[in-house]
PDB file of C-alpha atoms in Angstrom:
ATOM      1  CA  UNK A   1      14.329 -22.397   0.397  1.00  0.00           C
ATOM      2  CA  UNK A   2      13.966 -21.943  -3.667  1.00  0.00           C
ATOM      3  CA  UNK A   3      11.698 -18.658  -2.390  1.00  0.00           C
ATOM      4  CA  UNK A   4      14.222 -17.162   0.290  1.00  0.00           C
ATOM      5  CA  UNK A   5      17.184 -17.253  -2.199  1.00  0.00           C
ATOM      6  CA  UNK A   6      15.010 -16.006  -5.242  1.00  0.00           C
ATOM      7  CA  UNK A   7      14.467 -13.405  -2.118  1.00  0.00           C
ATOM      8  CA  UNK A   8      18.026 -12.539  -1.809  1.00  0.00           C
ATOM      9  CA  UNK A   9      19.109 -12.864  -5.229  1.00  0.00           C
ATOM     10  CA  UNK A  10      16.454  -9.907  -5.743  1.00  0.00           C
ATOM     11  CA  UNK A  11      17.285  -7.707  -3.158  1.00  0.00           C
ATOM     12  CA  UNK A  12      21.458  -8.499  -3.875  1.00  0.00           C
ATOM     13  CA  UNK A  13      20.275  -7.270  -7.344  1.00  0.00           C
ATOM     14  CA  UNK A  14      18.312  -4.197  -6.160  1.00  0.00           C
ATOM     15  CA  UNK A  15      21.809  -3.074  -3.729  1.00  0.00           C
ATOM     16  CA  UNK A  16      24.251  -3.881  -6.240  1.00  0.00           C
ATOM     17  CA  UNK A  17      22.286  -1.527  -8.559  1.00  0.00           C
ATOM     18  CA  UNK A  18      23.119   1.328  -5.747  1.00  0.00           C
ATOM     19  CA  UNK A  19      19.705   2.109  -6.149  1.00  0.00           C
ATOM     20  CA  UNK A  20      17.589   2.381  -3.526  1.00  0.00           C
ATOM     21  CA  UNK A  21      18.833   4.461  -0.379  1.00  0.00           C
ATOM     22  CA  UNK A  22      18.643   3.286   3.141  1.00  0.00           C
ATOM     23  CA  UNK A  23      15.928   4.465   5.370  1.00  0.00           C
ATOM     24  CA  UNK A  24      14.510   5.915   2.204  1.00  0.00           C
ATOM     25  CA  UNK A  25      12.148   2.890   0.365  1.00  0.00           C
ATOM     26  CA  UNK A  26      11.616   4.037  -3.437  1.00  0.00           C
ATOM     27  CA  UNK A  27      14.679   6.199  -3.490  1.00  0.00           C
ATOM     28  CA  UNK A  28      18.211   6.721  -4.803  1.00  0.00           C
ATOM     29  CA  UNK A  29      21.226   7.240  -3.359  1.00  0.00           C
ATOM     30  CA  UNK A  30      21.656  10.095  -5.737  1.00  0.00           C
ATOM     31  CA  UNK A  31      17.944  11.475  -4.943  1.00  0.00           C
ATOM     32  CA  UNK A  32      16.126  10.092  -8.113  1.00  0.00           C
ATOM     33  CA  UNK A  33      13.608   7.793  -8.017  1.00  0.00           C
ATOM     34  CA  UNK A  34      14.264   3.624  -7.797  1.00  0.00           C
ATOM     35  CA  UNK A  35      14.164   2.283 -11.269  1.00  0.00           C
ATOM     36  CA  UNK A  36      12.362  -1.697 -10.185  1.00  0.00           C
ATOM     37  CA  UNK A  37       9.271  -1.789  -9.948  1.00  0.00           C
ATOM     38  CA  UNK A  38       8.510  -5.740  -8.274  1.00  0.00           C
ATOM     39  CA  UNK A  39       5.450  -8.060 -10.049  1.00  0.00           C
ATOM     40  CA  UNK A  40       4.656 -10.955  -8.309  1.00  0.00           C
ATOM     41  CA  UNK A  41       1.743 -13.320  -8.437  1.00  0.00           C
ATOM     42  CA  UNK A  42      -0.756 -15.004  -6.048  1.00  0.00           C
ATOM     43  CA  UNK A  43       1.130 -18.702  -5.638  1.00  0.00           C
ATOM     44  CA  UNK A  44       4.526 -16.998  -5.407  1.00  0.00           C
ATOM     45  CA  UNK A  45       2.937 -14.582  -2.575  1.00  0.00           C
ATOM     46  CA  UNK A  46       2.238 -17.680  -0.844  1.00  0.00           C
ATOM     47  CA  UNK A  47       5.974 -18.250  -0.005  1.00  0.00           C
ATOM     48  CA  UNK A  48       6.925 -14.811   0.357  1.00  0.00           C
ATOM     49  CA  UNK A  49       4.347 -13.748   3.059  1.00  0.00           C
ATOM     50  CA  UNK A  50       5.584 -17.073   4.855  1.00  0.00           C
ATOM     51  CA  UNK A  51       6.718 -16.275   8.763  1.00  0.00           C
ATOM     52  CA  UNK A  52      10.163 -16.507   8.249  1.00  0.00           C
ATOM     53  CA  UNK A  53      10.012 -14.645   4.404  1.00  0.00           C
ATOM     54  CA  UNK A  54       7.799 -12.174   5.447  1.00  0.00           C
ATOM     55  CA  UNK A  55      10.823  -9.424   6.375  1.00  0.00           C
ATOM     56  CA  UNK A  56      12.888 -10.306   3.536  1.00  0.00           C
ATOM     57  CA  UNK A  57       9.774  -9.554   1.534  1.00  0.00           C
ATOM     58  CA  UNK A  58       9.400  -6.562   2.944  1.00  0.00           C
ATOM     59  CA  UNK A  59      12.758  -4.903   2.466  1.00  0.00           C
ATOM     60  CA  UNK A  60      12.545  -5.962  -1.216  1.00  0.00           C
ATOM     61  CA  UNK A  61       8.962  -4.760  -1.764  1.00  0.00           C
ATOM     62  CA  UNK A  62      10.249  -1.337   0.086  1.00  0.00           C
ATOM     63  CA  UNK A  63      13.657  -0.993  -2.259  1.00  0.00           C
ATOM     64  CA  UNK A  64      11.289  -0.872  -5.237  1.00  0.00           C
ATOM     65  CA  UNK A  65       9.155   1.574  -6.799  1.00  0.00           C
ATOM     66  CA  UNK A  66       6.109  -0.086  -7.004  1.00  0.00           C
ATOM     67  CA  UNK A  67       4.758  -2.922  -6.015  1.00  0.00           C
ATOM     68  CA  UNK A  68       2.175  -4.873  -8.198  1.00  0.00           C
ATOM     69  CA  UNK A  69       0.487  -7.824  -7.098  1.00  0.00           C
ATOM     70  CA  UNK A  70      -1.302 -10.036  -9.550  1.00  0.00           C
ATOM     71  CA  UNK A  71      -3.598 -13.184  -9.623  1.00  0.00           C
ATOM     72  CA  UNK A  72      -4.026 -12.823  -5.669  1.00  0.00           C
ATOM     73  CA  UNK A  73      -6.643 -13.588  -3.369  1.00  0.00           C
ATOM     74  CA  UNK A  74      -8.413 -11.422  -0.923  1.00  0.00           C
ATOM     75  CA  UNK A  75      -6.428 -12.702   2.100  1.00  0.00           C
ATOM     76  CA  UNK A  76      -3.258 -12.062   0.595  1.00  0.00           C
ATOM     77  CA  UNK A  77      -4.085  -8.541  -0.812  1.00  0.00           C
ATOM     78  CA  UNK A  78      -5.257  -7.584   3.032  1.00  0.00           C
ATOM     79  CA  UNK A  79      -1.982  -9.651   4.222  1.00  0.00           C
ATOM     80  CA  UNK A  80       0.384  -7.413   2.386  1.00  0.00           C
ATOM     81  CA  UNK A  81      -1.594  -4.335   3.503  1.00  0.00           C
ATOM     82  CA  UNK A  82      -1.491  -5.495   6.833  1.00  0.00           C
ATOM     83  CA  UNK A  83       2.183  -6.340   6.582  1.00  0.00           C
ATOM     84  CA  UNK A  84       3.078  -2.737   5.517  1.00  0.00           C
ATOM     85  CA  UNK A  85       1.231  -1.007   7.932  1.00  0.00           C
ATOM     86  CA  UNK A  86       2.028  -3.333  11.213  1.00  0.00           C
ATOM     87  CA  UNK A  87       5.807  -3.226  10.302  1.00  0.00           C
ATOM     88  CA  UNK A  88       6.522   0.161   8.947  1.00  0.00           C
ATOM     89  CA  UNK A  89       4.341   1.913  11.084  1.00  0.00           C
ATOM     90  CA  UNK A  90       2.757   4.088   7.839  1.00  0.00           C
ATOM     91  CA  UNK A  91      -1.035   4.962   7.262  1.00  0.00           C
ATOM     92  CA  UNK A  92      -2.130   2.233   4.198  1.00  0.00           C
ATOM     93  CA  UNK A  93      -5.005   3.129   1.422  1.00  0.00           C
ATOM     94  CA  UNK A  94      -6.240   1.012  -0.540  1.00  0.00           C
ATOM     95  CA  UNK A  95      -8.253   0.991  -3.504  1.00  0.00           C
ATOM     96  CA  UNK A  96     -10.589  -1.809  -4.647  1.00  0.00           C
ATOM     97  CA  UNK A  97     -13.607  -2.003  -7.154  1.00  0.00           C
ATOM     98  CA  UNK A  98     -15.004  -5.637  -6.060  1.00  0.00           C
ATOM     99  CA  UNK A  99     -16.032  -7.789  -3.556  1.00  0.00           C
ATOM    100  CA  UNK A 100     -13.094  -9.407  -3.539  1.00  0.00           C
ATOM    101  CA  UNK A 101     -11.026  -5.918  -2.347  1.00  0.00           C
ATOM    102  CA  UNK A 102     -13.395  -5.684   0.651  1.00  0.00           C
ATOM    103  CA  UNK A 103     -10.964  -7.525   3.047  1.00  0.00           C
ATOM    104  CA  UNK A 104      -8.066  -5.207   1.757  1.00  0.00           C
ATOM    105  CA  UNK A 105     -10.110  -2.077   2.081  1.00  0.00           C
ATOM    106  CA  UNK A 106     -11.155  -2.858   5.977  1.00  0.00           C
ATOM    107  CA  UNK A 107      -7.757  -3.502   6.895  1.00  0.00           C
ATOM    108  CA  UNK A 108      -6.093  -0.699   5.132  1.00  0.00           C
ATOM    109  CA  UNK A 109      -6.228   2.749   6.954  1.00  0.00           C
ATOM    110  CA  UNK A 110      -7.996   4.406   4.579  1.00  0.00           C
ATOM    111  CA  UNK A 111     -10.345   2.732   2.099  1.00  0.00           C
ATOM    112  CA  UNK A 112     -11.406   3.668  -1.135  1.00  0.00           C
ATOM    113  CA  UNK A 113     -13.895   1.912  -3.581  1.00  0.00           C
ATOM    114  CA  UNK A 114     -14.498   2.335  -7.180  1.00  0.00           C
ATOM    115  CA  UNK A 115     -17.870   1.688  -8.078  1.00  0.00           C
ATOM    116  CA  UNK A 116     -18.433  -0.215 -11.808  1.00  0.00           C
ATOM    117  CA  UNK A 117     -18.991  -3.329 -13.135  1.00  0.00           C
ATOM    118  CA  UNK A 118     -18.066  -5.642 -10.398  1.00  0.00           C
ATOM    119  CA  UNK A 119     -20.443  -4.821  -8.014  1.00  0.00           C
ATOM    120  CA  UNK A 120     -20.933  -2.488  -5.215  1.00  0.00           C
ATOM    121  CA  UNK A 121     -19.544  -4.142  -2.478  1.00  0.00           C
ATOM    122  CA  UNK A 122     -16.076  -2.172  -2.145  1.00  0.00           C
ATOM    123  CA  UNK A 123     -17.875   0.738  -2.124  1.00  0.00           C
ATOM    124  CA  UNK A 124     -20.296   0.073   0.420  1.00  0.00           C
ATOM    125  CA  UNK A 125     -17.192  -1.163   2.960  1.00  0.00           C
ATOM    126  CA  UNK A 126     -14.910   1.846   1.661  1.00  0.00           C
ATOM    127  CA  UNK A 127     -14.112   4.870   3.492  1.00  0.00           C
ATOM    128  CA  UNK A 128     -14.542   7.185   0.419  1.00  0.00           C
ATOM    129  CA  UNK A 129     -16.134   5.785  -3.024  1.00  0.00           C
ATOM    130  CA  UNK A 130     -15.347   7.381  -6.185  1.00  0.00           C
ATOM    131  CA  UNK A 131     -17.242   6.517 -10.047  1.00  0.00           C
ATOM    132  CA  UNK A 132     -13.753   6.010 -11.681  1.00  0.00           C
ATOM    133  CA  UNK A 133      -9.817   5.118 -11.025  1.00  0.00           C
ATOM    134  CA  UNK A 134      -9.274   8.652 -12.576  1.00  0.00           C
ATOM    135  CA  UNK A 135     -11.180  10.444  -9.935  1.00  0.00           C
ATOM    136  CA  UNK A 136      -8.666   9.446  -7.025  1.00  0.00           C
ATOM    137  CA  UNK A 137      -6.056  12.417  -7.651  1.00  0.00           C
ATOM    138  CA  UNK A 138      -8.712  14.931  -7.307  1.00  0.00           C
ATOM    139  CA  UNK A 139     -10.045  13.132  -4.227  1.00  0.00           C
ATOM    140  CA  UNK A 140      -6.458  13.135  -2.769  1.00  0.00           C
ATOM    141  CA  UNK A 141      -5.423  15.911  -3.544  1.00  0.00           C
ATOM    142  CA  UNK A 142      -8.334  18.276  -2.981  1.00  0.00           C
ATOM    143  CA  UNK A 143     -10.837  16.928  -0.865  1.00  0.00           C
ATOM    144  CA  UNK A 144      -7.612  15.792   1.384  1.00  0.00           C
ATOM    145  CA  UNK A 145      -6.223  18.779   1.683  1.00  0.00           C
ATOM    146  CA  UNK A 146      -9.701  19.917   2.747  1.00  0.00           C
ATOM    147  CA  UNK A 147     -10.386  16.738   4.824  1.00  0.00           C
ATOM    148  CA  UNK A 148      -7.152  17.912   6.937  1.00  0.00           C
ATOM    149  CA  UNK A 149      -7.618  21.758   7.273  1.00  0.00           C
ATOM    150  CA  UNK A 150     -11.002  20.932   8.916  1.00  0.00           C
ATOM    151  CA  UNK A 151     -10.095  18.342  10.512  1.00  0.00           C
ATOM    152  CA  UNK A 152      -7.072  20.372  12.308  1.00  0.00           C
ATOM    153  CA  UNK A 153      -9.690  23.217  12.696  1.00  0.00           C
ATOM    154  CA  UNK A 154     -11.794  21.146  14.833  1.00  0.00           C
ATOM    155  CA  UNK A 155      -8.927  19.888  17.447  1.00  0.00           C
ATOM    156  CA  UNK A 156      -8.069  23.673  17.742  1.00  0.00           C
ATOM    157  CA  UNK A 157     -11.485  24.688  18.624  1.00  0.00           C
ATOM    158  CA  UNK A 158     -11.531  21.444  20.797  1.00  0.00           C
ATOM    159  CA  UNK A 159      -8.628  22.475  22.612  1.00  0.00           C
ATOM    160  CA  UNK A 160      -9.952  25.867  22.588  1.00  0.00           C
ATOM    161  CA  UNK A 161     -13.246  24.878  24.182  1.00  0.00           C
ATOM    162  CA  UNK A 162     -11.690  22.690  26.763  1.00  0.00           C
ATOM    163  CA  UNK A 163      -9.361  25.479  28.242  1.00  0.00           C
TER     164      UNK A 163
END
């Protein structure tokens, strides 16, 4: 109960701010970006991804900027991921540099691992692997752009072959 009100006393917070925009998670009424950025930890993640928390979670979590979850365990990173992707119907990524990302990385849509000092593990279950964190705007924005063009390409020539 102590969770659920903390819950609404957030997102009451969050609305009374006329902040984020509806239909719109991360943005403003007025078009700027949402100023709150949400940081919670693994033992208070517990109670939020509880059945009957898990929506009120999730509209908070989408009237923020960012989410940042700290201190959390493998089942709860892929339990968020999964979360997001089951109820908002939106392609997930996720990026992970141990074995202890590997659970978030298979459930995510798109896996990426950073290989380093942890391990190889996330990299080996990944979809994409990079060296370092500040490789992953090159790798989205380039090689995705890339990834897409052929990939759209191909179903033309597909369709093209097939008619």
């Amino acid at each position: 109960d102590a969770c659920a009100a903390l819950l609404l006393e957030l997102q009451l917070e969050v609305d009374r701010s006329g902040v984020p925009a509806a239909g719109n998670p991360g943005k403003s009424r007025s078009g700027g970006r949402a100023g709150f950025i949400l940081v919670i930890d693994g033992r208070t993640l517990d109670w939020a991804l509880q059945e009957d928390l898990k929506e009120d979670f999730l509209l908070l979590s989408c009237s923020c900027k960012a989410l940042l979850c700290c201190r959390s365990t493998p089942l709860q990173k892929s339990q968020v991921v999964r979360l997001v992707r089951d109820q908002l119907a939106v392609m997930t990524l996720a990026v992970g540099d141990g074995a202890n990302d590997v659970s978030m990385i298979q459930v995510a849509d798109v896996g990426i691992g950073i290989s380093g000092q942890e391990g190889m593990q996330a990299v080996m279950s990944s979809d994409f692997a990079i060296s370092r964190f500040k490789h992953l705007r090159k790798l989205l924005l380039v090689h995705g752009h890339w990834c897409y063009a052929r990939l759209a390409n191909m179903i033309l020539y597909f369709i093209y072959k097939n008619v």
